[in-house]
Short mmCIF file of C-alpha atoms in Angstrom, two decimals:
data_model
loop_
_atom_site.label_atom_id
_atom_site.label_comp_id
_atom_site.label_asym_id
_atom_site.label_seq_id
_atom_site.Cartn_x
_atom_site.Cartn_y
_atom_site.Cartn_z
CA UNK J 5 -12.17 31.09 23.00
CA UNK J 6 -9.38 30.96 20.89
CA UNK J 7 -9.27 28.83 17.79
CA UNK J 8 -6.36 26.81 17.19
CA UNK J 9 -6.10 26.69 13.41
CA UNK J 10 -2.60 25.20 13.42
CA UNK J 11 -3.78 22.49 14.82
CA UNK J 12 -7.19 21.95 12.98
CA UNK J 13 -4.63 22.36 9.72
CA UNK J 14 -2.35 19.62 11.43
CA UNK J 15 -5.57 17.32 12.00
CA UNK J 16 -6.87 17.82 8.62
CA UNK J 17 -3.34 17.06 6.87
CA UNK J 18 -2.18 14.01 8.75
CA UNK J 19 -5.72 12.25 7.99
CA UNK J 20 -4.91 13.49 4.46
CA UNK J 21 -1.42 11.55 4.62
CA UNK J 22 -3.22 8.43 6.57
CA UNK J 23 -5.84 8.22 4.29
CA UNK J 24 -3.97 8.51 1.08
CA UNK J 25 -0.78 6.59 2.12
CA UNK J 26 -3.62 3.70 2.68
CA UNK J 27 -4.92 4.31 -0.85
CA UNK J 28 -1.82 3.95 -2.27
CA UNK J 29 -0.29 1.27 -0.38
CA UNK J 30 -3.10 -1.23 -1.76
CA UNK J 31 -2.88 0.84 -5.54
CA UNK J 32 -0.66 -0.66 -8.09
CA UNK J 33 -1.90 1.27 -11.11
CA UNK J 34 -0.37 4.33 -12.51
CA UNK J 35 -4.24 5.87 -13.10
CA UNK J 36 -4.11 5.82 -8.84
CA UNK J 37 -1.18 7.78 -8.45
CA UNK J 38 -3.13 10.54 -7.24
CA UNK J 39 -3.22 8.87 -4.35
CA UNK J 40 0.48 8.61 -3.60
CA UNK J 41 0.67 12.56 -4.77
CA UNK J 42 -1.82 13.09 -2.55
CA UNK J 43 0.62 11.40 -0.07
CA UNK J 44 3.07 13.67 -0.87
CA UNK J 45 1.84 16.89 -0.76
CA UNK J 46 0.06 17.00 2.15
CA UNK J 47 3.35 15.77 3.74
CA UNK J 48 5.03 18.86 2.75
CA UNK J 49 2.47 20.89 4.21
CA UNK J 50 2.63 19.48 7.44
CA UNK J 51 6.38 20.21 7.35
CA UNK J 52 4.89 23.77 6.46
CA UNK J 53 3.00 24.03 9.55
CA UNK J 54 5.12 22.43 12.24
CA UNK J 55 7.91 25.22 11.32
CA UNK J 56 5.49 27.65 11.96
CA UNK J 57 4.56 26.07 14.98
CA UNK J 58 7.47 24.30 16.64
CA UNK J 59 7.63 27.67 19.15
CA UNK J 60 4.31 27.29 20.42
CA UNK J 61 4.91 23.09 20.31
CA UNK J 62 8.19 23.76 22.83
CA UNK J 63 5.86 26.74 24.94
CA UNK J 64 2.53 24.05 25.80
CA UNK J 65 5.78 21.87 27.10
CA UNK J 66 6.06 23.93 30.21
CA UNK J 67 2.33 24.45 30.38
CA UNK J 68 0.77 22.81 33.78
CA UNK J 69 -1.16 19.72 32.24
CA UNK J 70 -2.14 16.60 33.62
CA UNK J 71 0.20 13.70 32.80
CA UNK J 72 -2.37 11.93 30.52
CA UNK J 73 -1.83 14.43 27.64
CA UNK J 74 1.42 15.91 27.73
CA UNK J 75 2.58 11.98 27.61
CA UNK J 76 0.24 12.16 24.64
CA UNK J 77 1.28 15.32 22.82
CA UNK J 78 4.89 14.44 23.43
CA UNK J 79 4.61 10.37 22.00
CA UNK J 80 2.28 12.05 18.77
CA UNK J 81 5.45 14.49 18.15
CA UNK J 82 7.72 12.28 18.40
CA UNK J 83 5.69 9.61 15.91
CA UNK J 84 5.22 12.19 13.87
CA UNK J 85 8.33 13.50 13.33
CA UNK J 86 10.09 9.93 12.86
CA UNK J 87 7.34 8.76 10.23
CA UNK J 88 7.87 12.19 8.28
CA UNK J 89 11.84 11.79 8.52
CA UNK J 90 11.68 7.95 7.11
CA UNK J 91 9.03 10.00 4.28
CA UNK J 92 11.61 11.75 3.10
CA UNK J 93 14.66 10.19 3.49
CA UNK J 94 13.54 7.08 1.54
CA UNK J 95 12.30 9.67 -0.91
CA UNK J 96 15.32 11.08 -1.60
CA UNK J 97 18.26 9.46 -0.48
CA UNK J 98 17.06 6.14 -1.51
CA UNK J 99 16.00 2.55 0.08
CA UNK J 100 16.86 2.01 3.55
CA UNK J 101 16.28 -0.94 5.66
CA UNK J 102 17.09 -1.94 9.37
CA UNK J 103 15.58 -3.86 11.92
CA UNK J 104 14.50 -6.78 9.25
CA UNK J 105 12.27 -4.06 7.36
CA UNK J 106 12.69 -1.39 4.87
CA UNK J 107 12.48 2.04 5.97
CA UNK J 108 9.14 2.62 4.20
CA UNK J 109 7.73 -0.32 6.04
CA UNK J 110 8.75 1.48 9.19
CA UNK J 111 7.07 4.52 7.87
CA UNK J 112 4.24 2.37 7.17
CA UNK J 113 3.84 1.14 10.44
CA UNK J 114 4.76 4.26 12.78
CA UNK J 115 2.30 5.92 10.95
CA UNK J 116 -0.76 3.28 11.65
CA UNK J 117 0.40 3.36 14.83
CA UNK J 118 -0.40 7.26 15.10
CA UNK J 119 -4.01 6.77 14.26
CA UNK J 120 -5.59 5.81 18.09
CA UNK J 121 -3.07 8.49 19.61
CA UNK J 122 -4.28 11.08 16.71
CA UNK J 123 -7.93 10.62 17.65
CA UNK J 124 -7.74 10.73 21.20
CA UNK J 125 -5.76 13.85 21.05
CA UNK J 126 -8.04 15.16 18.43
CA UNK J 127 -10.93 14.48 20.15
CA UNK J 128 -9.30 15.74 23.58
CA UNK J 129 -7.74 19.04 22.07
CA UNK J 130 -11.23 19.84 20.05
CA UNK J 131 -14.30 18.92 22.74
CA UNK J 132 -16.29 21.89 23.09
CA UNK J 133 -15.77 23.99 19.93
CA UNK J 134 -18.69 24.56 17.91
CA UNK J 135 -19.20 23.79 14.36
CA UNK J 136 -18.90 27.38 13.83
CA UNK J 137 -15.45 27.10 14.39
CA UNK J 138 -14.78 24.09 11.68
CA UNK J 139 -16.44 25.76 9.42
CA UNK J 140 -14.90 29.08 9.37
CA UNK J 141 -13.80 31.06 6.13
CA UNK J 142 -10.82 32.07 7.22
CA UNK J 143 -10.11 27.92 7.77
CA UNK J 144 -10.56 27.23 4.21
CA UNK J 145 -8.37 29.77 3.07
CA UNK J 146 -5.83 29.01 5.12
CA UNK J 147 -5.88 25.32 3.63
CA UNK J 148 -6.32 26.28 0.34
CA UNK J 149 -2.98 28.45 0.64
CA UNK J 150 -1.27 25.58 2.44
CA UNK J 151 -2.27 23.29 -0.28
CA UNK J 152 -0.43 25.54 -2.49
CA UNK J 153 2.53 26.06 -0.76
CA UNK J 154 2.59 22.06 -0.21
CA UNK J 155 2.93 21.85 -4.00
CA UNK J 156 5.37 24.41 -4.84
CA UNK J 157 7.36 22.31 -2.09
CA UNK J 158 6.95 18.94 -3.47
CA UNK J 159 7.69 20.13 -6.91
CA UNK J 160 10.81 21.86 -5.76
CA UNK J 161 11.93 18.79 -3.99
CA UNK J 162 11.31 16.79 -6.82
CA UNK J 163 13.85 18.96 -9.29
CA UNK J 164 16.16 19.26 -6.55
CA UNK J 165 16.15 15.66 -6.38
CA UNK J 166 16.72 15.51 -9.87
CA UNK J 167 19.26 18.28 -10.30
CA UNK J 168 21.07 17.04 -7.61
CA UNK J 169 21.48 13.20 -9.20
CA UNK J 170 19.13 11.80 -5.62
CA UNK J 171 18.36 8.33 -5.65
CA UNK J 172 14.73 9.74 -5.19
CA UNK J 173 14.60 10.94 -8.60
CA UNK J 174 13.89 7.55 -10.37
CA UNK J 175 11.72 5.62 -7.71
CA UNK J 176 8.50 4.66 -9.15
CA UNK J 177 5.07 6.66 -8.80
CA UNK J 178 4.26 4.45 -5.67
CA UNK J 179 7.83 5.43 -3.88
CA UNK J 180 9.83 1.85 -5.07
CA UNK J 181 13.17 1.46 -6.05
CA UNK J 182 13.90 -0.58 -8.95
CA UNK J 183 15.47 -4.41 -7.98
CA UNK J 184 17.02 -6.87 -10.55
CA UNK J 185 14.60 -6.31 -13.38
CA UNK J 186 14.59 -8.92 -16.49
CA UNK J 187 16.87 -11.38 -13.94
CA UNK J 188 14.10 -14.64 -13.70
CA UNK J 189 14.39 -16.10 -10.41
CA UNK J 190 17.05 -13.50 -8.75
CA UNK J 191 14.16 -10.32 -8.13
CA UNK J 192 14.09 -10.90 -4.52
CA UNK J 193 11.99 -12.88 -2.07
CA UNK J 194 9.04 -11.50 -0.11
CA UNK J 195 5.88 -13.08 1.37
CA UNK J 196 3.08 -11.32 3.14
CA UNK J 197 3.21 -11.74 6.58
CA UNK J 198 5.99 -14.37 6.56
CA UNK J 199 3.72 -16.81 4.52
CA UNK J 200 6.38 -20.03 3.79
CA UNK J 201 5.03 -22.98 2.64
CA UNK J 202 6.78 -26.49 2.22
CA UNK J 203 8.22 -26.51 -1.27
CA UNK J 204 5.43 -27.95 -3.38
CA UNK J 205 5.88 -31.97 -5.57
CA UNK J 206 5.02 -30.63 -9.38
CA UNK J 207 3.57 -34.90 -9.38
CA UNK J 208 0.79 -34.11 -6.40
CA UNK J 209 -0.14 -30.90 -7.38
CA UNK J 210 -3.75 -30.03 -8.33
CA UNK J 211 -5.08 -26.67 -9.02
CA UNK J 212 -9.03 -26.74 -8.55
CA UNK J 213 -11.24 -24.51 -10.65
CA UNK J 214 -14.36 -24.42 -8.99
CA UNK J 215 -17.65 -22.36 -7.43
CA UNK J 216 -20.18 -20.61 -9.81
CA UNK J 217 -19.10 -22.86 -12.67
CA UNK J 218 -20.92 -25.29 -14.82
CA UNK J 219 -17.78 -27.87 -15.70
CA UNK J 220 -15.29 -27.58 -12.43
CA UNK J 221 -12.07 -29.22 -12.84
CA UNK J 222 -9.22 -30.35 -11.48
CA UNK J 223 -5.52 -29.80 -13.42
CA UNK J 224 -2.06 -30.99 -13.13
CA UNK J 225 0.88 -29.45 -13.51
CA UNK J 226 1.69 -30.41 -16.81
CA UNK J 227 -2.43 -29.18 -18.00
CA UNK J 228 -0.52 -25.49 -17.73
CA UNK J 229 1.55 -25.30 -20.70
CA UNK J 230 3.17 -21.40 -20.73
CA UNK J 231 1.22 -20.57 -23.59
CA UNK J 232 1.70 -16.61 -23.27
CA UNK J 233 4.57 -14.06 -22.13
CA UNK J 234 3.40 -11.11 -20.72
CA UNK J 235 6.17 -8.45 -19.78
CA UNK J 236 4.70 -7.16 -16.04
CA UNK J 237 5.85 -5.01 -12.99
CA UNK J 238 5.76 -7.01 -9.49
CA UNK J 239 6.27 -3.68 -7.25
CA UNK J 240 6.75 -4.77 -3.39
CA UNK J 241 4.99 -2.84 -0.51
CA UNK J 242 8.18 -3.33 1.06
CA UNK J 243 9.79 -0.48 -1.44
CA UNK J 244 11.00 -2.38 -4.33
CA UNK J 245 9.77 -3.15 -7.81
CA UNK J 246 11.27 -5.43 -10.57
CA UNK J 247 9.80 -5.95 -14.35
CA UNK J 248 9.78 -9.35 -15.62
CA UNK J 249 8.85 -11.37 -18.42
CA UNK J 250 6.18 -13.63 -17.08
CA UNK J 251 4.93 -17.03 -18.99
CA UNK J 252 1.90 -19.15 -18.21
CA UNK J 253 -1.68 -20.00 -19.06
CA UNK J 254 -4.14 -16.43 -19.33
CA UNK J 255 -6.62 -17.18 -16.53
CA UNK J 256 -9.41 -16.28 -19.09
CA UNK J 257 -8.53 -19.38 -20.71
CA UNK J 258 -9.08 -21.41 -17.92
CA UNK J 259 -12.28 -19.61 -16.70
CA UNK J 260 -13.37 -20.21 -20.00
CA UNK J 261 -12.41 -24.11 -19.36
CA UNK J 262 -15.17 -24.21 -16.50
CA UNK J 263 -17.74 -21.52 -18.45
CA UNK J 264 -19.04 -19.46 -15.06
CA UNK J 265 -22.71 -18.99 -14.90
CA UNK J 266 -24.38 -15.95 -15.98
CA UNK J 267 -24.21 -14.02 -12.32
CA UNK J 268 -20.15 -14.22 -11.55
CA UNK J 269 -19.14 -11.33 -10.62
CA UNK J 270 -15.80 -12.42 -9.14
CA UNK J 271 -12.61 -14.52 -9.17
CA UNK J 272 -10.84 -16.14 -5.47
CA UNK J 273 -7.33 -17.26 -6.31
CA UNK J 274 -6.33 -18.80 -3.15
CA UNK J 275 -2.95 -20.35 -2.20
CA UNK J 276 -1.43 -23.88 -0.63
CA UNK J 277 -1.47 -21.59 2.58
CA UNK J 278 -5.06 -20.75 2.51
CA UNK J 279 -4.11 -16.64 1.54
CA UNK J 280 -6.38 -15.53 -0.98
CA UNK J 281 -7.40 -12.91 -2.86
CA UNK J 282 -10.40 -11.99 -4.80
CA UNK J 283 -10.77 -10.04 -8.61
CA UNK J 284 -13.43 -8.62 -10.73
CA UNK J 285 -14.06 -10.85 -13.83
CA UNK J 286 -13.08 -8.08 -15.58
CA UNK J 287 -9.95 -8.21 -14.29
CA UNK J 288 -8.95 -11.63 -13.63
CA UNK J 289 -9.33 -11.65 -17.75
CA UNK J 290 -6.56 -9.77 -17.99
CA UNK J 291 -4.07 -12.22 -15.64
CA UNK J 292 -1.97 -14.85 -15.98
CA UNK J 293 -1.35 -17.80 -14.02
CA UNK J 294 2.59 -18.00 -14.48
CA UNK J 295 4.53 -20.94 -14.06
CA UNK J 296 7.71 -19.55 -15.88
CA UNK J 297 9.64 -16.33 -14.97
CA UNK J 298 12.59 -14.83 -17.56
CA UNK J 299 12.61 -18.37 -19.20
CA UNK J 300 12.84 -20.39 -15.53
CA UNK J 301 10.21 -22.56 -14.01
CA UNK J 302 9.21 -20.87 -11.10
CA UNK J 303 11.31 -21.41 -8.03
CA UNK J 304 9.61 -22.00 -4.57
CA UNK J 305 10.65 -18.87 -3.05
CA UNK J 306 8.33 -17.20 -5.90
CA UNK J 307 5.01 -18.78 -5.97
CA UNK J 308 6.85 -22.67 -7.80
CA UNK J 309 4.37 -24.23 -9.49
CA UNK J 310 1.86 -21.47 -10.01
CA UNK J 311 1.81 -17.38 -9.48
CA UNK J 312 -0.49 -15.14 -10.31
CA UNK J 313 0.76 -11.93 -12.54
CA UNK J 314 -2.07 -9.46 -11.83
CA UNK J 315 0.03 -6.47 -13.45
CA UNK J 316 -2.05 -3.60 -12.86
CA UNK J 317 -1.64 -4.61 -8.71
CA UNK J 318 0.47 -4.32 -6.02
CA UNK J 319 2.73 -7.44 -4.92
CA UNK J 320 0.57 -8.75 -2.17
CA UNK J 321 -2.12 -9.23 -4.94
CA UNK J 322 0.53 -11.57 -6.94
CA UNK J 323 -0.68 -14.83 -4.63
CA UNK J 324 1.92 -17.58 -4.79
CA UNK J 325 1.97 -21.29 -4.60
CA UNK J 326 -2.05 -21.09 -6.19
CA UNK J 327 -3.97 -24.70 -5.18
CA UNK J 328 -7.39 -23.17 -5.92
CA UNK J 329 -9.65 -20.90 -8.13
CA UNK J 330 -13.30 -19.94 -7.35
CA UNK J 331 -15.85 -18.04 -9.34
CA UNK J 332 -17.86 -16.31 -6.55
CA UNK J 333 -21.71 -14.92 -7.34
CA UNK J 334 -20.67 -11.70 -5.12
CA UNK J 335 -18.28 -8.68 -5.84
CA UNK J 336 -14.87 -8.53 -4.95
CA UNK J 337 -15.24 -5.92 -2.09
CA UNK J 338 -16.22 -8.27 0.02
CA UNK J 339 -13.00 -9.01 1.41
CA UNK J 340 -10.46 -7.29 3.61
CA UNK J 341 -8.76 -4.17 1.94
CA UNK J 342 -5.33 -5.62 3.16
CA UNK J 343 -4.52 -9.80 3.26
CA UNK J 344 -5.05 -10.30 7.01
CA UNK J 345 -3.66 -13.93 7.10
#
């Protein structure tokens, strides 16, 4: 039986890319930018193998194989190939967008959408090899070189980018493009998953601070006076970043408002649209609630009357249009990786 390394290398490196592209899709810290190198890399080694392999890809084309999996093989190259090319040309050419989304979106998405036909052929390509075979020496190696050459490549791409004056060369660690820094309202307008509330009257407006608390509360709009600036990074999933100046009321000053008891281990700041999102104590310390952006009140579009500024997190994290805080006696894991509402 012969052992198809190429393809065991191929397996190994797209979970790598999968995994890691997850990782940092939902990082927004600069001490997680392994992740996103991770990304990288791996993705040059895949390029690595598939040149070495593209003969044999074109040969198993004529092969005589049930419809089932050559429909397969042929829809996972095809994937493959157009979430790799949207990779790298938004990595070095610059941002991209048609179709209503950004071309990193669409890498986003073509590549989830590789995962069931990845297993399936995985699973269908692999059944009956022993674990002898996974485990081989030569296996390792081979991967270890890879590795290699997938960093020599990245770095090399990287300088070339550079050198060659690429609008790759100044995206940020997580693969964004700088938009309208320092320009209040004008940054531009995203929501997760199309989340558009009616604009908000400042005069009805409550924000609740509630849950494992011993004085809950209720505040109006004019209870938040913009007491602090903080200068912060909002950087978009959709490919974009923008640094602003950010004023409001630190939400440790309001937790400290309702003193939480003794066990809270986490913070839910939820919005007018029921989206929510939960934080360590630790961190929600650190936030803001922001009612005030480059010296303007908050327009609608971005969060008007109250944001959050969670600046070591991506923009879904930011929630908008904030009705409700909750100290919660449980972690913050226990909610989904990614918003699902």
């Amino acid at each position: 039986m012969k052992y198809p390394w190429a393809n065991t290398l191929l397996l190994v490196l797209i979970a790598v890319e999968l995994v890691s592209g997850f990782f940092g899709l939902v990082s927004g810290s600069p001490d997680e930018a392994i992740f996103i190198l991770a990304h990288r890399i791996s993705g040059w080694g895949i390029i690595a193998v598939l040149v070495w392999k593209l003969a044999n890809v074109v040969r198993s084309l004529r092969w005589p194989r049930s419809a089932t999996p050559r429909t397969a093989s042929i829809v996972l190259a095809i994937a493959l190939t157009a979430t790799l090319a949207l990779g790298f040309v938004w990595s070095f050419v610059g941002p991209i967008s048609f179709w209503l989304f950004s071309g990193v979106s669409w890498h986003i998405y073509i590549g989830g959408a590789l995962v069931p036909i990845l297993v399936w052929h995985a699973l269908y390509h692999t059944r009956g090899f022993p674990l002898r075979f996974w485990a081989d020496r030569r296996t390792f190696l081979r991967f270890a070189g890879l590795t290699i050459v997938g960093i020599a490549l990245w770095r090399a791409g990287e300088v070339a980018a550079s050198i060659g004056g690429l609008s790759g060369a100044s995206r940020r660690f997580t693969g964004s493009y700088e938009a309208t820094s320092y320009s209040g309202n004008a940054f531009p307008l995203t929501s997760w998953l199309n989340d558009n509330p009616r604009p908000i009257n400042e005069k009805e407006w409550q924000l609740n601070i509630g849950g494992a608390v011993a004085n809950p509360v209720s505040l109006k709009y004019a209870d938040l006076s913009p007491n602090k600036e903080l200068t912060a990074t909002i950087d978009c999933t959709g490919g974009w970043h923008s640094t602003q100046i950010w004023s409001g009321t630190p939400l440790s000053d309001l937790l400290e408002t309702v003193n939480p008891i003794g066990d809270a281990a986490s913070v839910t700041v939820r919005s007018v649209t029921g989206y929510y999102r939960k934080f360590s104590m630790r961190e929600a310390n650190s936030y803001i609630i922001a009612t005030h952006v480059g010296g303007e009140t908050l327009s609608h579009g971005h969060g008007f009357p109250a944001r959050l500024v969670a600046h070591d997190k991506r923009g879904f994290e930011w929630v908008k249009w904030i009705t409700e805080i909750e100290v919660n006696r449980t972690g913050k894991w226990l909610q989904p990786p990614l918003p699902l509402q």
